[in-house]
XYZ file of N, CA and C in Angstrom:
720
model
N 4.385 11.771 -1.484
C 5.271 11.124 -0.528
C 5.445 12.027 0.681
N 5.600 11.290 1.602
C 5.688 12.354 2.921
C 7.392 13.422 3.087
N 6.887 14.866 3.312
C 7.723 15.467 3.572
C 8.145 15.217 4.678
N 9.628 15.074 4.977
C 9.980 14.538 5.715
C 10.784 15.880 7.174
N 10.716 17.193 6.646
C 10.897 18.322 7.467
C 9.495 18.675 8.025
N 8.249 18.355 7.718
C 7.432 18.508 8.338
C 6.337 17.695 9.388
N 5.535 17.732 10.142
C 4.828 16.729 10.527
C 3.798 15.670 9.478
N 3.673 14.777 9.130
C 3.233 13.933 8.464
C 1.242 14.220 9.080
N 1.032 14.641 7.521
C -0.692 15.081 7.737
C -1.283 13.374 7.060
N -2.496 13.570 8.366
C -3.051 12.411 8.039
C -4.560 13.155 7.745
N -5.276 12.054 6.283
C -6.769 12.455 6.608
C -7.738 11.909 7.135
N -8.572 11.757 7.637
C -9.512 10.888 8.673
C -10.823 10.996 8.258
N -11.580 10.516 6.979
C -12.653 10.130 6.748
C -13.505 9.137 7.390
N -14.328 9.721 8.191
C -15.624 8.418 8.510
C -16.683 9.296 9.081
N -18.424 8.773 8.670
C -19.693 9.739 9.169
C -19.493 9.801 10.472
N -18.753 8.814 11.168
C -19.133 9.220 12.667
C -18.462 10.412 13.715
N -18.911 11.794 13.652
C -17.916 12.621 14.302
C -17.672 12.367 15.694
N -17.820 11.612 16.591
C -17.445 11.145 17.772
C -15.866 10.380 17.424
N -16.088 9.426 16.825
C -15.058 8.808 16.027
C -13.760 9.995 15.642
N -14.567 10.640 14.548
C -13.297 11.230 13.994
C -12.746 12.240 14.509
N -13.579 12.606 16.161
C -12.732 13.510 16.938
C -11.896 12.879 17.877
N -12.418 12.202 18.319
C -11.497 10.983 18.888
C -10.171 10.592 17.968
N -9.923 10.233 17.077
C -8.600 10.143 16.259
C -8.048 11.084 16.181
N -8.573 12.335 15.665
C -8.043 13.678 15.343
C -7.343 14.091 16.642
N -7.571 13.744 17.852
C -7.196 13.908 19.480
C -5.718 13.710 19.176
N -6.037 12.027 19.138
C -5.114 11.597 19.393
C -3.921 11.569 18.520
N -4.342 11.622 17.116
C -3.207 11.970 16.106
C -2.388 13.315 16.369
N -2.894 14.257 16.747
C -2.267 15.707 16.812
C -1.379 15.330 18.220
N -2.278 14.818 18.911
C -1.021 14.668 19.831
C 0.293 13.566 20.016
N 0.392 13.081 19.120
C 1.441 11.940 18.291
C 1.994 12.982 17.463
N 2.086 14.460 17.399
C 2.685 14.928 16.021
C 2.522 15.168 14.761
N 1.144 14.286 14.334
C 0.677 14.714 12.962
C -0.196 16.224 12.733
N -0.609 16.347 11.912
C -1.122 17.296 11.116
C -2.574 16.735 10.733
N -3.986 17.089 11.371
C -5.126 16.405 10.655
C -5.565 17.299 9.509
N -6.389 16.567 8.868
C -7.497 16.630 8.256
C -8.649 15.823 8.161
N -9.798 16.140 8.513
C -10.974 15.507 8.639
C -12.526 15.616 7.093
N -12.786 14.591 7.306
C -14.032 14.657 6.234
C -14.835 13.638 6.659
N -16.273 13.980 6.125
C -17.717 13.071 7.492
C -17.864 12.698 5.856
N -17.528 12.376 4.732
C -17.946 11.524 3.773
C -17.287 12.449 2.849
N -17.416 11.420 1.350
C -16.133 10.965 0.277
C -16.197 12.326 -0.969
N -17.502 12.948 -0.451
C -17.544 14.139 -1.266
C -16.568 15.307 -0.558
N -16.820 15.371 1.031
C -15.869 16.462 1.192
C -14.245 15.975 1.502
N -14.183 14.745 1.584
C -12.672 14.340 0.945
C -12.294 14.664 -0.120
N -12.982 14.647 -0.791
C -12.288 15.135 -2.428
C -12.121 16.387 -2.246
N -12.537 16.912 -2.205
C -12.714 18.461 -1.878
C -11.101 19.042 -0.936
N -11.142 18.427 0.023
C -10.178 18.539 0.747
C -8.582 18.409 0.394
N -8.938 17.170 -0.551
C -7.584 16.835 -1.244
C -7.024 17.272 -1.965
N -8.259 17.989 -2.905
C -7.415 18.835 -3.938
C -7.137 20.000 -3.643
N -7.208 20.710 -2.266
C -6.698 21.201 -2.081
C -5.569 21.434 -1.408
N -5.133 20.344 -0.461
C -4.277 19.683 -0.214
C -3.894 18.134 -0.126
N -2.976 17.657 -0.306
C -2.660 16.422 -0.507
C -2.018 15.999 1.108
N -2.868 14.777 1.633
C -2.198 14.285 2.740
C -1.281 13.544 2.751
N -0.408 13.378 3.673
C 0.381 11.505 3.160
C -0.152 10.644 3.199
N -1.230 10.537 4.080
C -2.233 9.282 4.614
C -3.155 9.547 4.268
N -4.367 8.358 4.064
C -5.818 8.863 4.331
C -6.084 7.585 5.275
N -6.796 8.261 6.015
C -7.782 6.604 6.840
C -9.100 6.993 6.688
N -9.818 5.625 5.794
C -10.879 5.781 5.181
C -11.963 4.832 5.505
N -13.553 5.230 6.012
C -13.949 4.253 6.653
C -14.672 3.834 5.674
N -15.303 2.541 5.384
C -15.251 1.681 4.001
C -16.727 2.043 3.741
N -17.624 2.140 5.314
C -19.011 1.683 5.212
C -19.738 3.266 5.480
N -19.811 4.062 4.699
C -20.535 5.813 5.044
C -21.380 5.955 3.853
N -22.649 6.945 3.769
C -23.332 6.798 3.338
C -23.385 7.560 2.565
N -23.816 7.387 1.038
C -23.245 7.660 -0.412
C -21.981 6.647 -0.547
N -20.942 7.821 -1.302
C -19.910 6.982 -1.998
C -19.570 6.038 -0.641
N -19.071 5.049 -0.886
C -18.092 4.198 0.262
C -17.054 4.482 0.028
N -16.106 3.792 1.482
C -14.397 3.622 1.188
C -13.800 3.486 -0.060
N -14.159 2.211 -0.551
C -13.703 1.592 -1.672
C -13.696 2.443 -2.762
N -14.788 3.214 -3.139
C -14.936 3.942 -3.919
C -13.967 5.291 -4.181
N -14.019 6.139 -3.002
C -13.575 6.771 -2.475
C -11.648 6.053 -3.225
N -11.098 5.196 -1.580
C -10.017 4.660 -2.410
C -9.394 4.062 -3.613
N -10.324 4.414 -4.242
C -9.956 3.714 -5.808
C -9.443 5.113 -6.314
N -10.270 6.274 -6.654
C -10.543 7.733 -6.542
C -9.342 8.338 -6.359
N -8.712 8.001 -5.241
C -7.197 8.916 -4.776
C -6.324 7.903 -5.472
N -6.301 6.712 -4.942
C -5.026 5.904 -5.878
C -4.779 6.382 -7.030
N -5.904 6.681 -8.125
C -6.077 6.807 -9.489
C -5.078 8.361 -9.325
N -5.485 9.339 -9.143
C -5.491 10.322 -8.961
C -3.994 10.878 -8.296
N -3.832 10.071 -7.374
C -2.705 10.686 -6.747
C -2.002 9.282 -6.131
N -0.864 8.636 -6.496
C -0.331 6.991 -6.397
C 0.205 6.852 -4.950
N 0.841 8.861 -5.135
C 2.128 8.659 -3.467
C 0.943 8.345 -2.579
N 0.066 8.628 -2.255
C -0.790 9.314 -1.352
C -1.353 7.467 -0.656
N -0.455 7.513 0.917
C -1.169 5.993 1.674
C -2.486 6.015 1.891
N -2.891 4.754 1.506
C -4.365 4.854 2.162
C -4.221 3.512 2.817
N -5.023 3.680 4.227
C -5.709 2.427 4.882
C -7.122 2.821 4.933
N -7.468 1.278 5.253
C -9.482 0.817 5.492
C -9.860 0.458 6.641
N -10.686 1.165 6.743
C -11.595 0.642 8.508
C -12.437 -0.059 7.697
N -12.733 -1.425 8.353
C -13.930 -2.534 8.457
C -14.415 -2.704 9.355
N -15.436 -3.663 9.020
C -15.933 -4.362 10.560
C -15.352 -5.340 10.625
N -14.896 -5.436 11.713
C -14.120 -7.518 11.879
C -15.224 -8.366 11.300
N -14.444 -9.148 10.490
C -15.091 -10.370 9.944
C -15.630 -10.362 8.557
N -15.529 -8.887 8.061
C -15.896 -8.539 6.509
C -14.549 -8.898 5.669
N -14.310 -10.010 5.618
C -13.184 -10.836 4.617
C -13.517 -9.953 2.968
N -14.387 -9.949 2.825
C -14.331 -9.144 1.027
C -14.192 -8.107 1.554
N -14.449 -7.014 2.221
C -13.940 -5.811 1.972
C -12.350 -5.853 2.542
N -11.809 -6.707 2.620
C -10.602 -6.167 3.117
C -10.108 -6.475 1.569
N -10.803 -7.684 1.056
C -9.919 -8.527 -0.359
C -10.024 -7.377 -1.148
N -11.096 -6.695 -1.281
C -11.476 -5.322 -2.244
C -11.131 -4.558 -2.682
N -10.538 -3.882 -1.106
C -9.826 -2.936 -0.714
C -8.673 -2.990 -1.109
N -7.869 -3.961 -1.065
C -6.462 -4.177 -1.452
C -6.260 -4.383 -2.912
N -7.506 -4.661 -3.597
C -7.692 -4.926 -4.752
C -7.806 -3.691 -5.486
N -8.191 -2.414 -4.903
C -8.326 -0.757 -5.295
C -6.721 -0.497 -4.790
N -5.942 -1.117 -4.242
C -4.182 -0.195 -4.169
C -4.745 0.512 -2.412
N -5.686 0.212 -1.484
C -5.157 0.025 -0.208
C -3.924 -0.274 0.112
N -3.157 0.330 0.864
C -2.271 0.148 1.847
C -2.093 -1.197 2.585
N -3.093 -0.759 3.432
C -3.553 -1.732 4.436
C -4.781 -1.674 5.271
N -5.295 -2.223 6.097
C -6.331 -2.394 6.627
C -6.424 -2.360 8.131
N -7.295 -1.616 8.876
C -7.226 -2.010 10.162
C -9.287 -2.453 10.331
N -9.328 -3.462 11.459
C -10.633 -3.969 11.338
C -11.436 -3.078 12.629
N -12.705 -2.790 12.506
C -12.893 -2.146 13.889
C -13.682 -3.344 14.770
N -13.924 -3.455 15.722
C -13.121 -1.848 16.476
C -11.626 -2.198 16.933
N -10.716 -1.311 17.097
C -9.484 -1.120 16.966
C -8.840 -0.675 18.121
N -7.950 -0.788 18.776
C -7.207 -0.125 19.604
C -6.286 1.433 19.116
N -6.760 2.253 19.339
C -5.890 3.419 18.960
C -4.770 3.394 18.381
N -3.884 2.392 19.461
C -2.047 2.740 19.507
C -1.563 1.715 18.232
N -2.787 0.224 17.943
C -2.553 -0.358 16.656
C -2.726 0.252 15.307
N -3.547 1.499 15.243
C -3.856 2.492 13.944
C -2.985 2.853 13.804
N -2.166 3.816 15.213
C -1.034 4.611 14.739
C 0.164 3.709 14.097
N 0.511 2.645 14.758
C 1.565 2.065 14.057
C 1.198 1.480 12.996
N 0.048 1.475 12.458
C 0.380 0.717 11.171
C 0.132 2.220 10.369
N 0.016 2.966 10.683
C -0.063 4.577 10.085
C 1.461 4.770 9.761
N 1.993 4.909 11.002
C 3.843 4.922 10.978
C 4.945 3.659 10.028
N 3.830 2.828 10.100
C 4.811 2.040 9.222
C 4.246 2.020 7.817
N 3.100 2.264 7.456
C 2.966 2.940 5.688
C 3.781 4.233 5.260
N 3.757 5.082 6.453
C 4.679 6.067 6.257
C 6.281 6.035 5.379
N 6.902 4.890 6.947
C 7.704 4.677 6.557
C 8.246 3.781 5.233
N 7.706 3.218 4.619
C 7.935 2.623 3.660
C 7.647 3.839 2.805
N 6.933 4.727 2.648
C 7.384 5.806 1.890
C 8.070 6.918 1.756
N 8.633 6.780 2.704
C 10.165 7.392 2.704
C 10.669 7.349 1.948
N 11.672 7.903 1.209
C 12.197 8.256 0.016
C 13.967 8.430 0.432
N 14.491 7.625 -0.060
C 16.288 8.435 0.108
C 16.775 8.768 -1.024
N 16.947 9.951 -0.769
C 17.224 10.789 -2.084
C 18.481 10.348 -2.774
N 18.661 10.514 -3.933
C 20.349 9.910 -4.626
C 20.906 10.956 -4.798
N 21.980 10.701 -4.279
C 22.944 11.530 -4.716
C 23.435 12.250 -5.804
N 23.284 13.590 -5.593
C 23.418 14.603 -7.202
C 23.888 13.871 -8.108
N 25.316 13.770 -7.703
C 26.454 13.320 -8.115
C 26.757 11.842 -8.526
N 25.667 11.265 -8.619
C 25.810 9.592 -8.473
C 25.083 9.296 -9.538
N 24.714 10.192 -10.851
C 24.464 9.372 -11.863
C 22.831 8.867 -12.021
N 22.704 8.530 -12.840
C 21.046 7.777 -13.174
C 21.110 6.341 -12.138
N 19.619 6.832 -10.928
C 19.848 5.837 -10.076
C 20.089 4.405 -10.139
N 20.186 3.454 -9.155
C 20.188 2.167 -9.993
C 18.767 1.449 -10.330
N 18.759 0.759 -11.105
C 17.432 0.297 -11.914
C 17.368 -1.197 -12.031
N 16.259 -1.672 -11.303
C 16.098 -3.249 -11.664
C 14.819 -3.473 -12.803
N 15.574 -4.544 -13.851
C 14.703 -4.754 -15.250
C 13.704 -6.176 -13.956
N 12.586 -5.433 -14.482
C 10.914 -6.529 -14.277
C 10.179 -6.556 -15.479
N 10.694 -7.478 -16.344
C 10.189 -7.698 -17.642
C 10.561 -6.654 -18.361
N 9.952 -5.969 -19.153
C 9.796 -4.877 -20.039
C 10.049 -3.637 -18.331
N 9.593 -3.703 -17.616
C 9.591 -2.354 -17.071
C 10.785 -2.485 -15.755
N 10.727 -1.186 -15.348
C 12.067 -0.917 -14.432
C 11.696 -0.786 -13.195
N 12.693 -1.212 -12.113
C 12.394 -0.359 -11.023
C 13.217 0.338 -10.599
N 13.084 1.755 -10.590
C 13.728 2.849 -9.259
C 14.009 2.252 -8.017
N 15.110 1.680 -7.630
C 14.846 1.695 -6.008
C 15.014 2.671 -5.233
N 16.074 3.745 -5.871
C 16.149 4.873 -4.946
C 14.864 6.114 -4.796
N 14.048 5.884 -6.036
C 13.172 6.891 -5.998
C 11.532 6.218 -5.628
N 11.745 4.536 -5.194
C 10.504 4.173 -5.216
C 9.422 4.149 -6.777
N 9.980 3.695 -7.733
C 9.052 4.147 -8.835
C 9.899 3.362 -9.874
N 8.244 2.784 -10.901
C 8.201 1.771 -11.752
C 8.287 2.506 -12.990
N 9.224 2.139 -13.645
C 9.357 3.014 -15.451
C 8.776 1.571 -16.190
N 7.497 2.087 -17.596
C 7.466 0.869 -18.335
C 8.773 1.125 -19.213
N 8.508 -0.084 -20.441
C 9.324 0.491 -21.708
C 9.433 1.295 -22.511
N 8.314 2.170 -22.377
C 8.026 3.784 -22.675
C 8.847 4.405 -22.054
N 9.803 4.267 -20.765
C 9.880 5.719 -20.242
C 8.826 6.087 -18.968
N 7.316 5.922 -19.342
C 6.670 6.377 -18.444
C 6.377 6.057 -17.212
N 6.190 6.298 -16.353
C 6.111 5.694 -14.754
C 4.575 5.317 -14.608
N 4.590 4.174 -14.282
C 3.554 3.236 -13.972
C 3.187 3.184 -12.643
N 1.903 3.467 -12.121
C 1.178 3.686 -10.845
C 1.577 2.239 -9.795
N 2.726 2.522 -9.108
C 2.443 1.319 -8.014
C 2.237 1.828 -6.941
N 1.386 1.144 -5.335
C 1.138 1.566 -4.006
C 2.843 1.244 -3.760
N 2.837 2.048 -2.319
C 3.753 1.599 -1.306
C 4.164 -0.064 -1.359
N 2.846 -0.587 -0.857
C 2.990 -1.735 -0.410
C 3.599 -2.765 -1.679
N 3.015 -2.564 -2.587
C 3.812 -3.253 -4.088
C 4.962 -2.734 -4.691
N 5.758 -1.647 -4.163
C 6.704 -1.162 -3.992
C 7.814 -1.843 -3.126
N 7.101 -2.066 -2.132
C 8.204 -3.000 -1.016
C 8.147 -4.800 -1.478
N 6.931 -5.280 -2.306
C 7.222 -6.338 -2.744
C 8.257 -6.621 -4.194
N 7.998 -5.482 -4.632
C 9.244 -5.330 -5.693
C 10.551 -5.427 -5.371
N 10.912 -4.784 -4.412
C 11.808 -4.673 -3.860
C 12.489 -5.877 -3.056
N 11.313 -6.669 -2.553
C 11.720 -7.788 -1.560
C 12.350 -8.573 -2.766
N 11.783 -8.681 -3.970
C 11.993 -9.906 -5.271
C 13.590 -9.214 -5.663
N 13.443 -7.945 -5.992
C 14.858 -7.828 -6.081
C 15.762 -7.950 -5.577
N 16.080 -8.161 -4.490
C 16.974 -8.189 -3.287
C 17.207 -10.260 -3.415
N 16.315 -10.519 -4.160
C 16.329 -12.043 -3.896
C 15.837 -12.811 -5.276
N 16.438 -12.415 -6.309
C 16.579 -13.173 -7.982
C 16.652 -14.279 -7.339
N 15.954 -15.301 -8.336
C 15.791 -16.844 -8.407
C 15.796 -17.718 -7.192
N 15.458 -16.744 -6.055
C 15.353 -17.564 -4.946
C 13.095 -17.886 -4.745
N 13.399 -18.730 -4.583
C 11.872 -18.701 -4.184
C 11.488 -18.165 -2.675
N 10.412 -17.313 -2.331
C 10.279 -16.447 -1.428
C 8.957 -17.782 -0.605
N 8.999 -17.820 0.009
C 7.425 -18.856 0.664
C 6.454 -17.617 1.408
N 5.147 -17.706 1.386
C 4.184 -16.672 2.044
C 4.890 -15.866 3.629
N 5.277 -16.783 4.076
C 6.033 -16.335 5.185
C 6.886 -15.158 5.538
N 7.375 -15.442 4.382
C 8.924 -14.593 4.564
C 7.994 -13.189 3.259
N 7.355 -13.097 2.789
C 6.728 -12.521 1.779
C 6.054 -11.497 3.172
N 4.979 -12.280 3.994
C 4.511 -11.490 5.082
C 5.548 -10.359 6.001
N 6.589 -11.178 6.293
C 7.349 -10.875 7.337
C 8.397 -9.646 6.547
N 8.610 -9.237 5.441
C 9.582 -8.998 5.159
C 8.979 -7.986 4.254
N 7.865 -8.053 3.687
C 7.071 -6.962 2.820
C 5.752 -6.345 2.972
N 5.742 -6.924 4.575
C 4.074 -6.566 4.739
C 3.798 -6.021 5.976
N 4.748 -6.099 6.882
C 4.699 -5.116 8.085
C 3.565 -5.258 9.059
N 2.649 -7.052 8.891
C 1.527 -6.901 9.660
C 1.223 -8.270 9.870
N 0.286 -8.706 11.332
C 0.134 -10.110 11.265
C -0.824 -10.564 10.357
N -0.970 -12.084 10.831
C -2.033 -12.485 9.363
C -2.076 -13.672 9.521
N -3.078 -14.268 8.753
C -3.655 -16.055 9.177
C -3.394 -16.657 7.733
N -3.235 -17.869 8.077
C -3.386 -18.535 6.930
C -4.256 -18.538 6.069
N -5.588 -17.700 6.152
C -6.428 -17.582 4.814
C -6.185 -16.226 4.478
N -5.159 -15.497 4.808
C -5.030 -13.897 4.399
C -4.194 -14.068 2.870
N -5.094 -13.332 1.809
C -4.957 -13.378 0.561
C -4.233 -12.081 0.098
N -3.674 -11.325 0.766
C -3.298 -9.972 0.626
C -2.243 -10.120 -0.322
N -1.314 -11.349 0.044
C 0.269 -11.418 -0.910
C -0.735 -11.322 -2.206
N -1.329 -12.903 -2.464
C -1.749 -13.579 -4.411
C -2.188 -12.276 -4.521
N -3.189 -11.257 -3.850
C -3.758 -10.189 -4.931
C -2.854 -9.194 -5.261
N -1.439 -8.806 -4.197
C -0.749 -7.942 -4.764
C -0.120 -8.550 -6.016
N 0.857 -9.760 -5.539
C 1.022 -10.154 -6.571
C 0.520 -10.214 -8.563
N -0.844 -10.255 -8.028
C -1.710 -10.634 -9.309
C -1.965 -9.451 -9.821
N -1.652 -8.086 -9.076
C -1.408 -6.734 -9.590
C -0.220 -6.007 -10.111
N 1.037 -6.626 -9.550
C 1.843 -6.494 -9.983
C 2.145 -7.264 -11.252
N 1.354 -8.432 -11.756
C 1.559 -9.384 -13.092
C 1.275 -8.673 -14.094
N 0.098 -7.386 -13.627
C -1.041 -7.395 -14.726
C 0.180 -6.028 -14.808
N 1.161 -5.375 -14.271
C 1.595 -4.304 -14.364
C 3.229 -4.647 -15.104
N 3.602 -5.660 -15.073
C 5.206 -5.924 -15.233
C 5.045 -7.066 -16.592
N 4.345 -7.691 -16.522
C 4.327 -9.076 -17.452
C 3.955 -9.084 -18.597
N 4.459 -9.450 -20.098
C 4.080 -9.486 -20.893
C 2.866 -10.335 -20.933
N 2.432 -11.235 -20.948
C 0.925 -11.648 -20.589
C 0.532 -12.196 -18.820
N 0.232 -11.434 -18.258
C -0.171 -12.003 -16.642
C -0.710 -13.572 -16.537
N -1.140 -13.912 -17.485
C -2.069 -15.377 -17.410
C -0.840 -16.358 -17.531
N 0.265 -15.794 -18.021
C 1.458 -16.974 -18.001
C 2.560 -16.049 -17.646
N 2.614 -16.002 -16.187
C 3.971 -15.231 -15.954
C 5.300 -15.357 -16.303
N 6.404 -14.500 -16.807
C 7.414 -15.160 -16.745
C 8.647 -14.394 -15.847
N 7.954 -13.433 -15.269
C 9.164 -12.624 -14.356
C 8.472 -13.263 -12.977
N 7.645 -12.549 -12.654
C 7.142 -13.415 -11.507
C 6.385 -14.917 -11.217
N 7.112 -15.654 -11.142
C 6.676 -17.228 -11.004
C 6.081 -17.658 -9.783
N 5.067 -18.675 -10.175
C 3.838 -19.401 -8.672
C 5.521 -20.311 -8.723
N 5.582 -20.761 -7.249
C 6.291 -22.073 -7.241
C 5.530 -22.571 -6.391
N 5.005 -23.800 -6.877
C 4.097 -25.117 -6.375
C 4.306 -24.911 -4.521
N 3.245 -24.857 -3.960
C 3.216 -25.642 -2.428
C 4.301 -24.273 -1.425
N 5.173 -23.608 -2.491
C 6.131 -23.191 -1.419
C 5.823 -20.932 -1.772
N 5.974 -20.523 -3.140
C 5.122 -19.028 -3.002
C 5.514 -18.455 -3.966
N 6.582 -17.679 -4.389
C 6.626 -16.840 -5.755
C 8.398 -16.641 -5.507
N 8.647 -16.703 -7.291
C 10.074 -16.475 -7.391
C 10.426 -15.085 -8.661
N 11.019 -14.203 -8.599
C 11.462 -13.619 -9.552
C 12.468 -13.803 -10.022
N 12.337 -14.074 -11.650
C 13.193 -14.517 -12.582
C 13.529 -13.312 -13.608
N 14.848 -12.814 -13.095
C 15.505 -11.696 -14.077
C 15.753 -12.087 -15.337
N 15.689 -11.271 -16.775
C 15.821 -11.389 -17.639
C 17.300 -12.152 -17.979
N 17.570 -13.013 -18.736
C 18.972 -13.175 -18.480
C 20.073 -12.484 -19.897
């Protein structure tokens, strides 16, 4: 999760070093902290020796790809944001991508000042507000068998153990809690948990969703915490 006394380090994977000096420019001078890698072997490398808050990862480099690559850190390390460079118009790699615990996506080619803000706003959703010493075992919302932290950002199963969610399925947890038995429509799902525009064939909600089933639900194939509602989008139904 990003330290929040220091500048927020981003990493900047892609073969093209024209490219990734060009970002690296412009990120340092926005305040961040870089790190750079020209492919997914010396990312790894990099990471374990330090951990960024971000990675921006370009999908299409030669050997491992993005995808690969982002599957790799999710597994490995959950806090840690990642977004995907595409080419406009590659609809499966964005579905893919989000399908490995991507962040989010930017398509190229890109305008600079649109990277950074959607950089700043993965950030911010991982922000963390700390609880108060003094205030007891934080508060906890039941999602089936498992819990959510809201103050610490983080999913307990019925073990006890904390279960790998992204940012972004973090803030949809959160949107459902804030709103028991109300039905949510794609709209307000976009606008309120997703921090980005989007068309009517953008599938980003059903696949988080369908990740969060396979993570909270006693069988995903018949939900019973998170519900389809016909024509209008998804409802969470607290245990009663």
């Amino acid at each position: 999760m990003p330290d929040t006394t220091a500048p927020p380090t981003v990493l900047l994977v892609d073969d093209e070093p024209e490219l990734r000096a060009l970002l690296a420019e412009y990120f340092v001078r926005n305040g961040f902290t870089v790190m750079q890698a020209e492919n997914a072997a010396s990312a790894r490398a990099q990471v374990a020796e330090r951990v960024p808050d971000v990675a921006v990862l370009d999908i299409n480099m030669p050997g491992e790809n993005g995808l690969s690559l982002a599957r790799a850190l999710r597994e490995s390390h959950p806090r840690l944001a990642v977004l995907m460079l595409t080419t406009a118009g590659e609809a499966i790699d964005r579905i893919v991508g989000l399908e490995v615990g991507a962040d989010d996506y930017v398509a190229k080619p890109f305008e600079l000042r649109e990277l950074l803000a959607r950089v700043r706003a993965v950030l911010r959703r991982l922000q963390v507000t700390a609880a108060p010493a003094a205030s007891g075992d934080p508060e906890r919302i039941a999602f089936g068998l498992c819990e959510l932290d809201m103050a610490r950002r983080q999913l307990f199963g019925a073990d006890g153990a904390e279960i790998d969610i992204t940012a972004a399925e973090f803030d949809l947890l959160a949107l459902f809690a804030r709103h028991p038995n109300r039905p949510l429509n794609r709209d307000q799902i976009m606008e309120q948990a997703h921090n980005r525009g989007w068309d009517v064939f953008d599938r980003s909600i059903d696949l988080r969703v369908m990740r969060l089933r396979r993570k909270v639900e006693r069988n995903p194939d018949k939900p019973e915490v998170i519900k389809t509602v016909r024509n209008v989008g998804y409802v969470y139904v607290p245990a009663v």
